XYZ file of C-alpha atoms in Angstrom:
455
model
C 40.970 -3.636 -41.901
C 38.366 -2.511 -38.740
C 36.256 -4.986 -38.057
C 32.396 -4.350 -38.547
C 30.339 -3.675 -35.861
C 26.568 -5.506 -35.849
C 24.083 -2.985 -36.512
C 22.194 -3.892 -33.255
C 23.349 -5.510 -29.795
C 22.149 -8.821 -28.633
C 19.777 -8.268 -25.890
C 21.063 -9.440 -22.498
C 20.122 -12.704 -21.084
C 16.544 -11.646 -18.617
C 17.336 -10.438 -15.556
C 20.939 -10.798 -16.090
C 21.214 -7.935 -13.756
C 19.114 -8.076 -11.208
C 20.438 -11.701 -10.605
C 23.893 -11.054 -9.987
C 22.657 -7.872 -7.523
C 21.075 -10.763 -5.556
C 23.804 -12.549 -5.810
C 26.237 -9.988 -4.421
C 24.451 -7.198 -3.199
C 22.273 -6.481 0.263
C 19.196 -4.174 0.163
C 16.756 -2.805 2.655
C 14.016 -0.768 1.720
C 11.954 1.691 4.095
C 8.582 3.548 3.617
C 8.885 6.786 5.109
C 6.106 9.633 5.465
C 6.569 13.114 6.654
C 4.297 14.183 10.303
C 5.284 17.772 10.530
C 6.390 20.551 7.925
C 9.772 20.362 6.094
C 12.079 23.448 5.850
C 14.746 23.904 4.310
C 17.020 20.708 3.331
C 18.073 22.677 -0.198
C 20.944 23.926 -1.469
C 19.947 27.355 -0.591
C 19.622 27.322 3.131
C 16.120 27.555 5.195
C 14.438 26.573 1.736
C 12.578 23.430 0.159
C 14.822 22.167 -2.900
C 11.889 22.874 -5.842
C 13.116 20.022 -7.729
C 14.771 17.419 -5.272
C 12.935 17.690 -2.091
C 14.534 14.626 -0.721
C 18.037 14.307 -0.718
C 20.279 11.323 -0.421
C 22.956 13.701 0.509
C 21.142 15.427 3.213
C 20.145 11.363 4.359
C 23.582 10.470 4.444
C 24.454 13.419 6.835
C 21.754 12.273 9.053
C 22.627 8.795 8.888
C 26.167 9.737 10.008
C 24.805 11.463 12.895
C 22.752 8.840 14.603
C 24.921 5.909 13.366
C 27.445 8.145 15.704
C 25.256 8.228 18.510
C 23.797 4.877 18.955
C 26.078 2.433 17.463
C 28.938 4.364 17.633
C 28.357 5.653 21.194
C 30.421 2.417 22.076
C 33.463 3.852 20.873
C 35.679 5.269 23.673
C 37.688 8.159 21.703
C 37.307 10.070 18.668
C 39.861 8.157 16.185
C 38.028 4.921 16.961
C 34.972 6.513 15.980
C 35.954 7.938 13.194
C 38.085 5.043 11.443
C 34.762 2.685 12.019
C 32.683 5.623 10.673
C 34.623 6.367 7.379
C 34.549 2.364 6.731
C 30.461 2.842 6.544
C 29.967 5.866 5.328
C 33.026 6.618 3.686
C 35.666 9.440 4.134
C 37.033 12.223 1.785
C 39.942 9.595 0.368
C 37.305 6.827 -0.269
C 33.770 6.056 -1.111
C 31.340 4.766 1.460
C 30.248 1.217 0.317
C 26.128 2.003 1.302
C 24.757 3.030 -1.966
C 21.612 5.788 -0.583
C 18.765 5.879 -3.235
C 15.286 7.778 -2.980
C 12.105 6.694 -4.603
C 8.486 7.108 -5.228
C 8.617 10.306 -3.800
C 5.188 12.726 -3.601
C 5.073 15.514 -2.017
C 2.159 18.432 -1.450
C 2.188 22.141 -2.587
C 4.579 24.596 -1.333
C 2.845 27.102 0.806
C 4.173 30.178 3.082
C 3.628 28.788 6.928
C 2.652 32.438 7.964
C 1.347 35.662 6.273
C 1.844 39.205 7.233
C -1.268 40.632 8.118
C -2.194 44.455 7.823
C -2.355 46.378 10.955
C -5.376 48.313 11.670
C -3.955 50.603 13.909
C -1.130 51.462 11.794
C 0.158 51.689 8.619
C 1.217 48.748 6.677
C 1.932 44.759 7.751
C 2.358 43.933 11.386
C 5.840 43.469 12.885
C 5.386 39.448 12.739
C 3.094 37.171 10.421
C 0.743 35.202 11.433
C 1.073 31.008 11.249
C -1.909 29.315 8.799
C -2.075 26.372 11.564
C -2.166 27.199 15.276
C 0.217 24.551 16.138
C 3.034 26.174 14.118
C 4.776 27.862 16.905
C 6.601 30.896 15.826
C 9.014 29.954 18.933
C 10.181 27.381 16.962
C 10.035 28.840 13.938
C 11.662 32.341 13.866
C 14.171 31.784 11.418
C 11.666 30.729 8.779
C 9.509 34.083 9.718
C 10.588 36.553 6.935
C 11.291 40.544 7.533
C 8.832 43.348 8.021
C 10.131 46.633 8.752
C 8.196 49.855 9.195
C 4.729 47.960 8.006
C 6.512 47.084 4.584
C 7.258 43.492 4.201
C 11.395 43.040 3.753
C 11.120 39.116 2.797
C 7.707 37.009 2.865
C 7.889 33.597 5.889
C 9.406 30.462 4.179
C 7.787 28.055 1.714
C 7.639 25.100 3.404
C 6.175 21.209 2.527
C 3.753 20.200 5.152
C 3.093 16.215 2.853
C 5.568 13.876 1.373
C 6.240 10.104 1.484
C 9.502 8.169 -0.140
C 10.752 4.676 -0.213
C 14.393 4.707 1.037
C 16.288 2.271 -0.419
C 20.176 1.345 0.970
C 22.289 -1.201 -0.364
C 25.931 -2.244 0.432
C 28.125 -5.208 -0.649
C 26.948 -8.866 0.576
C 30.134 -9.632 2.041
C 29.803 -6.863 4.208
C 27.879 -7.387 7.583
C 26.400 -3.724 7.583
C 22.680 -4.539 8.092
C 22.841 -3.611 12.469
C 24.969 -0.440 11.624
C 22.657 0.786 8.736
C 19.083 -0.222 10.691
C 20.346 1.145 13.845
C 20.911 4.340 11.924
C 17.294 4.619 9.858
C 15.453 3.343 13.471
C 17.168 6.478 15.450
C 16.685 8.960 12.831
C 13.121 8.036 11.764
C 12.155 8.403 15.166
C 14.515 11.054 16.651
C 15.482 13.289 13.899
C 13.995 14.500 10.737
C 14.597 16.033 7.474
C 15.811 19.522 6.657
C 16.289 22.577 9.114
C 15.095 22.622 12.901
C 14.693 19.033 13.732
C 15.961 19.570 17.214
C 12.851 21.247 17.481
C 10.675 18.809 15.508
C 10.476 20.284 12.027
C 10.636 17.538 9.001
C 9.477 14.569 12.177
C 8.828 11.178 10.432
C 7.247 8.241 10.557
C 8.115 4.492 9.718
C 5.983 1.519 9.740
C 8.815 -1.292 10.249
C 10.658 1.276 12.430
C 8.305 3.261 14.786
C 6.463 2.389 17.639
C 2.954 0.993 17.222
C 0.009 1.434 18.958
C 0.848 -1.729 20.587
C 3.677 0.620 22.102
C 1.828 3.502 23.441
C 1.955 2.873 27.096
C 4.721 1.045 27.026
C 7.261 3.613 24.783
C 10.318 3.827 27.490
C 10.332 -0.395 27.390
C 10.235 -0.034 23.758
C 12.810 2.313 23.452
C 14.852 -0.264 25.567
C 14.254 -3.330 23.690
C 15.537 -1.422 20.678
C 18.730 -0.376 22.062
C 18.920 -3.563 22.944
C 17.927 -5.227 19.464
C 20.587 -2.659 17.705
C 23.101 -4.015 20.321
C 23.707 0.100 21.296
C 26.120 0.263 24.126
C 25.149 3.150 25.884
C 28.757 5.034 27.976
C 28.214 5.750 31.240
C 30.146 9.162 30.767
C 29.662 11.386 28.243
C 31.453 10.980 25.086
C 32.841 14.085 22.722
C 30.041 13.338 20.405
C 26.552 13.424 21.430
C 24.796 10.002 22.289
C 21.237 8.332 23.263
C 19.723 8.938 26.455
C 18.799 5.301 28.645
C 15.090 5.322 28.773
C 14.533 6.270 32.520
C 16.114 9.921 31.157
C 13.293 10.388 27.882
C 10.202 12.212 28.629
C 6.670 11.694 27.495
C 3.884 13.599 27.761
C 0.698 12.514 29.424
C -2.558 12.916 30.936
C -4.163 11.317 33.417
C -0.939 9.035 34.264
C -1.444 7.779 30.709
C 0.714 8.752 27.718
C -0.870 11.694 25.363
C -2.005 10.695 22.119
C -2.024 13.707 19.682
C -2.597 14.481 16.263
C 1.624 15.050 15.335
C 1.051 19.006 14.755
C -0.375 19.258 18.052
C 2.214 17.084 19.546
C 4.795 18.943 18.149
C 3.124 21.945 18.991
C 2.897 20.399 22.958
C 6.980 19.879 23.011
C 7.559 23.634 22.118
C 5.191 25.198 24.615
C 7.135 23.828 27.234
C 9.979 24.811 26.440
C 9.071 28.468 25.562
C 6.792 28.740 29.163
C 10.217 27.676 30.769
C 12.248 30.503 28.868
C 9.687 33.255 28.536
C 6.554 32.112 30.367
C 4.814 34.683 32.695
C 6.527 34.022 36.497
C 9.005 31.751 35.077
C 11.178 33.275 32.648
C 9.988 36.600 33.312
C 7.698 39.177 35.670
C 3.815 39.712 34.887
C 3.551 41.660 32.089
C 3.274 45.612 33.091
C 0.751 47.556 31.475
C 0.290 45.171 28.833
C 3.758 44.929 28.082
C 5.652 41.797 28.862
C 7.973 41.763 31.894
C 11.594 41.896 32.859
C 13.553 38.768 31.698
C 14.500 36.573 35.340
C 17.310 34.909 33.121
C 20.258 36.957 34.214
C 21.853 37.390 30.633
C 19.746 40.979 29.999
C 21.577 41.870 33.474
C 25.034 40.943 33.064
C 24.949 42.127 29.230
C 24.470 46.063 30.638
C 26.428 45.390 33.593
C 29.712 44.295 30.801
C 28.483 47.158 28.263
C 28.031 49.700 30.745
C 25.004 50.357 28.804
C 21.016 50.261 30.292
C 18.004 52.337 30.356
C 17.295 54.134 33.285
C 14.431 51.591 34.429
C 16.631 48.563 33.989
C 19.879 50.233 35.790
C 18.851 47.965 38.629
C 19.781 43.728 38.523
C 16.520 41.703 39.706
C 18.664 38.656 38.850
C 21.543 38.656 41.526
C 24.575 40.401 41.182
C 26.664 38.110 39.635
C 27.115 37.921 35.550
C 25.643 34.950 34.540
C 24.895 32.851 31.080
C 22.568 29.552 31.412
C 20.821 29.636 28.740
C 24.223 28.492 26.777
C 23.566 24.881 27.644
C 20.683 25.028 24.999
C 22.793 25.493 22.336
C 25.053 28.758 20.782
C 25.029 30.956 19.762
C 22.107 32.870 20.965
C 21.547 36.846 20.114
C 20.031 39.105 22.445
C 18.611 42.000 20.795
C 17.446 45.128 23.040
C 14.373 47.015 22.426
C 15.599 50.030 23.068
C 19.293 49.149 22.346
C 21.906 51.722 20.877
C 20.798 53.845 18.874
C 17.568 53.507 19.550
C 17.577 53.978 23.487
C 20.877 53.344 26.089
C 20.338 49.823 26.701
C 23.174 47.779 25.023
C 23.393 46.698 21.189
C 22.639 43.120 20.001
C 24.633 40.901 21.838
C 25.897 37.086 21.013
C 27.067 34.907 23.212
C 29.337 32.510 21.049
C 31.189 28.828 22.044
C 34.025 28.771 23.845
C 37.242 27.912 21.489
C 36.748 29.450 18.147
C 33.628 26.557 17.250
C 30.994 28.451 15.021
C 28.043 26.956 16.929
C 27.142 24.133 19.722
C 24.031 22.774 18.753
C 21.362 22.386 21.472
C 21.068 18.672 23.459
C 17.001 18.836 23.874
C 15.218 17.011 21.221
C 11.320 18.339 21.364
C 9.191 16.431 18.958
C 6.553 14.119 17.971
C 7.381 10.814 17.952
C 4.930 8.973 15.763
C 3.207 5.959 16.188
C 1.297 5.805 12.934
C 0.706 8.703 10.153
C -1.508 10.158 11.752
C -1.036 10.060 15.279
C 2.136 10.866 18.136
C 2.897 11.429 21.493
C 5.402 14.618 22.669
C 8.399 13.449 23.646
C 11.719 15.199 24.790
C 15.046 13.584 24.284
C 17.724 14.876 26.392
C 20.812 13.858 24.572
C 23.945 13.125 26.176
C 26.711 15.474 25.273
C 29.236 17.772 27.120
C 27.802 20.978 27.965
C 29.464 23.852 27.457
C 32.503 24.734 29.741
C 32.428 28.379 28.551
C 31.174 30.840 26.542
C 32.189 34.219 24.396
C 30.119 37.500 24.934
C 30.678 39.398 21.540
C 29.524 42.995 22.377
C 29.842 46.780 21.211
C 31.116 48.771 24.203
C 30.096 52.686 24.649
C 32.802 53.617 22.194
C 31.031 51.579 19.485
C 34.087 49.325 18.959
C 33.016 45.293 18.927
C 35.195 43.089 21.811
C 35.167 39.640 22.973
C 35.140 38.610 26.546
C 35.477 35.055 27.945
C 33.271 33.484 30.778
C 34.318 30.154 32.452
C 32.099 27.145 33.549
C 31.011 28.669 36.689
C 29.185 31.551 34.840
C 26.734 28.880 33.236
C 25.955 26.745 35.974
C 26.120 26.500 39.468
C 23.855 26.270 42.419
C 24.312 30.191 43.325
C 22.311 30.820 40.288
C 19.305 29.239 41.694
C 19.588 31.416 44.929
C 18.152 35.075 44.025
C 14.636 35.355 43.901
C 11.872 33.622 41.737
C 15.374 32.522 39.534
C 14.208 29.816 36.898
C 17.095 27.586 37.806
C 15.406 27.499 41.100
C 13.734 23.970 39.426
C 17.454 22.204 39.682
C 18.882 24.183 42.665
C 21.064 21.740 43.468
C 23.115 22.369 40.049
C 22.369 25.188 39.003
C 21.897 23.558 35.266
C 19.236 25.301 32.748
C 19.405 21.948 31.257
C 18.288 20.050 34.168
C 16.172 22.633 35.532
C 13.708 22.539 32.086
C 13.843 19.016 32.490
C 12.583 18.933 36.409
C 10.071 22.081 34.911
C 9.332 20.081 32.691
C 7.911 17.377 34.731
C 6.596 19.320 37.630
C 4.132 21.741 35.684
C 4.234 20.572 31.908
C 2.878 16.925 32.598
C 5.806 15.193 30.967
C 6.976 11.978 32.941
């Protein structure tokens, strides 16, 4: 005969639980707030999630990453890394043991970041919308700037979340020591990365009170950068490893004024970080000649040059190189791959097709070393910093193309067609900042310093 259950359950003994998670759990909990707009971080790529706008999964990647480059930039070879990694954060055969939880979250309104505008001139929308806040620069931003074609708009610029705060929570077995991997992790990310798309470029920027620096800090943000490698016990390599790693703090850069360090609101901070970078690439006498007739010059990068010299392909009034006569790609070392797209490319005009240039060995993309960001020192207020990580650079690169005969080849281009001190030697060439190289990398940093104020 089956025995008979009770028709109710005894009530467990009060805080029966949360006693024996004392007893046999750690937990660390961190109040986070967003400083500048979040895109993307969804499932559907390049757009808020409309129900889960923070993501423990998307945390977890992140975590991974800067666990990887601060305390795992002590690490000497990949399989090191990676059995030390999988026993934190777990692998595909096994669970990590740091349980990732999100609460309290808020977050504002959804709202485009730019509009299409009409154009008075002509029928329809301009070509590109227009940001709601000055300091969203669409430099940064391109990917998130919709489609217009013809004056009819294809796809309307990206929803994005400009307010949200959460309390991330982490816990992980007592008899674990995790607390220095797991802190060293949240400090790096907080203040170095971000949440969802284009954090390299200081989308999704955050800001921790227990984590970032305080006001206390200001002038003083290279020494406390130090004193928290040195807290976290990060052992910086003196080469590069094949994983990107921390800068030391003589190779960050801050932006200042008046041999003081530049306190912004964290939109025009970010705002500070992409302006240098964009004079360097496209500004007027640096990346290219004075704009003619209103129009904006000739690219001095040499990849516009060496792309019709491979294709065979140019307009008449570009048949002639202005940037030495040597094929030449630079730009790779900020990250692949790029596209270069030809105003009056095939079949438009004779000038060459989009072209990409694509990483060497079959790799999809190499993301770029330069962090440009805010880095917060309260809610409310940041300084521009840029964070040169420390990776290898690209010994290589791919240039996909569409020849004359409309047929799509590959071509490959060794180290010394990225850098090298005879790329600095034709006239007015932007590597002429780090002639000694020939680096793009090192030339926007010595730019950078010269005529952007950072120091």
């Amino acid at each position: 005969m089956g025995r008979k259950l009770p028709m109710e359950c005894p009530a467990a003994p009060e805080k029966a639980f949360e006693d024996f998670e004392k007893e046999r759990i750690c937990q660390t909990t961190y109040h986070i707030e967003l400083v500048t707009p979040l895109f993307g971080g969804g499932a559907v790529p390049g757009e808020n999630d409309p129900v889960t706008l923070i993501r423990g999964p998307g945390i977890r990647g992140n975590l991974r990453f800067w666990w990887r480059a601060t305390r795992g930039a002590k690490f000497e070879n990949v399989e090191e890394l990676r059995k030390r990694e999988g026993e934190i954060w777990g692998t595909a055969s096994y669970s990590s043991p740091v349980t990732i939880i999100i609460k309290d979250e808020t977050k504002s309104k959804g709202e485009q970041w730019a509009r299409y505008e009409l154009d008075q001139k002509k029928r329809g929308v301009k070509s590109l919308p227009k940001p709601i806040d000055k300091n969203f620069k669409m430099y940064a931003l391109f990917p998130f700037k919709g489609k217009a074609e013809k004056g009819i708009i294809i796809e309307q610029p990206s929803i994005v979340t400009t307010k949200a705060s959460f309390n991330l929570v982490l816990k992980w077995p007592r008899n674990i020591d995790l607390f220095m991997e797991i802190e060293a992790a949240v400090w790096a990310w907080v203040n170095f990365g971000g949440l969802g798309a284009r954090t390299r470029r200081g989308c999704g920027a955050l800001y921790c009170s227990t984590l970032s620096p305080s006001w206390e800090n200001v002038n003083s943000l290279k020494n406390w950068y130090k004193r928290c490698l040195d807290k976290y016990s990060i052992e910086l390599p003196t080469e590069t490893r094949g994983w990107p790693t921390l800068p030391t703090h003589e190779e960050i850069l801050l932006k200042t004024k008046n041999n003081r360090v530049n306190v912004m609101k964290p939109l025009e901070a970010w705002s500070k970080t992409i302006e240098a970078l964009e004079n360097f690439r496209q500004g007027t006498g640096i990346g290219r000649r004075s704009k003619n007739k209103g129009k904006y010059g000739r690219s001095l990068w040499p990849e516009a040059d060496s792309l019709r010299n491979i294709t065979g392909q140019a307009q008449k009034s570009f048949q002639n190189r202005i940037t030495g006569n040597k094929d030449a790609f630079p730009r790779a070392e900020f990250g692949l791959p790029i596209v270069f797209h030809f105003k009056d490319g095939s079949p438009k005009g004779n000038d060459p097709a989009d072209c990409e240039l694509l990483p060497p060995c079959d790799l999809e993309r190499m993301s770029s070393p330069l962090i440009l960001k805010p880095l917060a020192v309260s809610p409310d207020q940041a300084v521009s910093i840029i964070l040169p990580l420390r990776t290898n650079l690209p010994g290589g690169v791919t240039v996909k193309y569409t020849d004359a005969s409309n047929k799509v080849r590959k071509k490959f281009f060794g180290e010394d067609y990225i850098r090298g001190s005879h790329l600095a030697a034709y006239s007015n060439s932007p590597l002429r900042f780090a002639s000694s190289s020939g680096s793009a990398l090192e030339a926007f940093l010595e730019y950078a310093r010269s005529r952007e104020g950072f120091c």
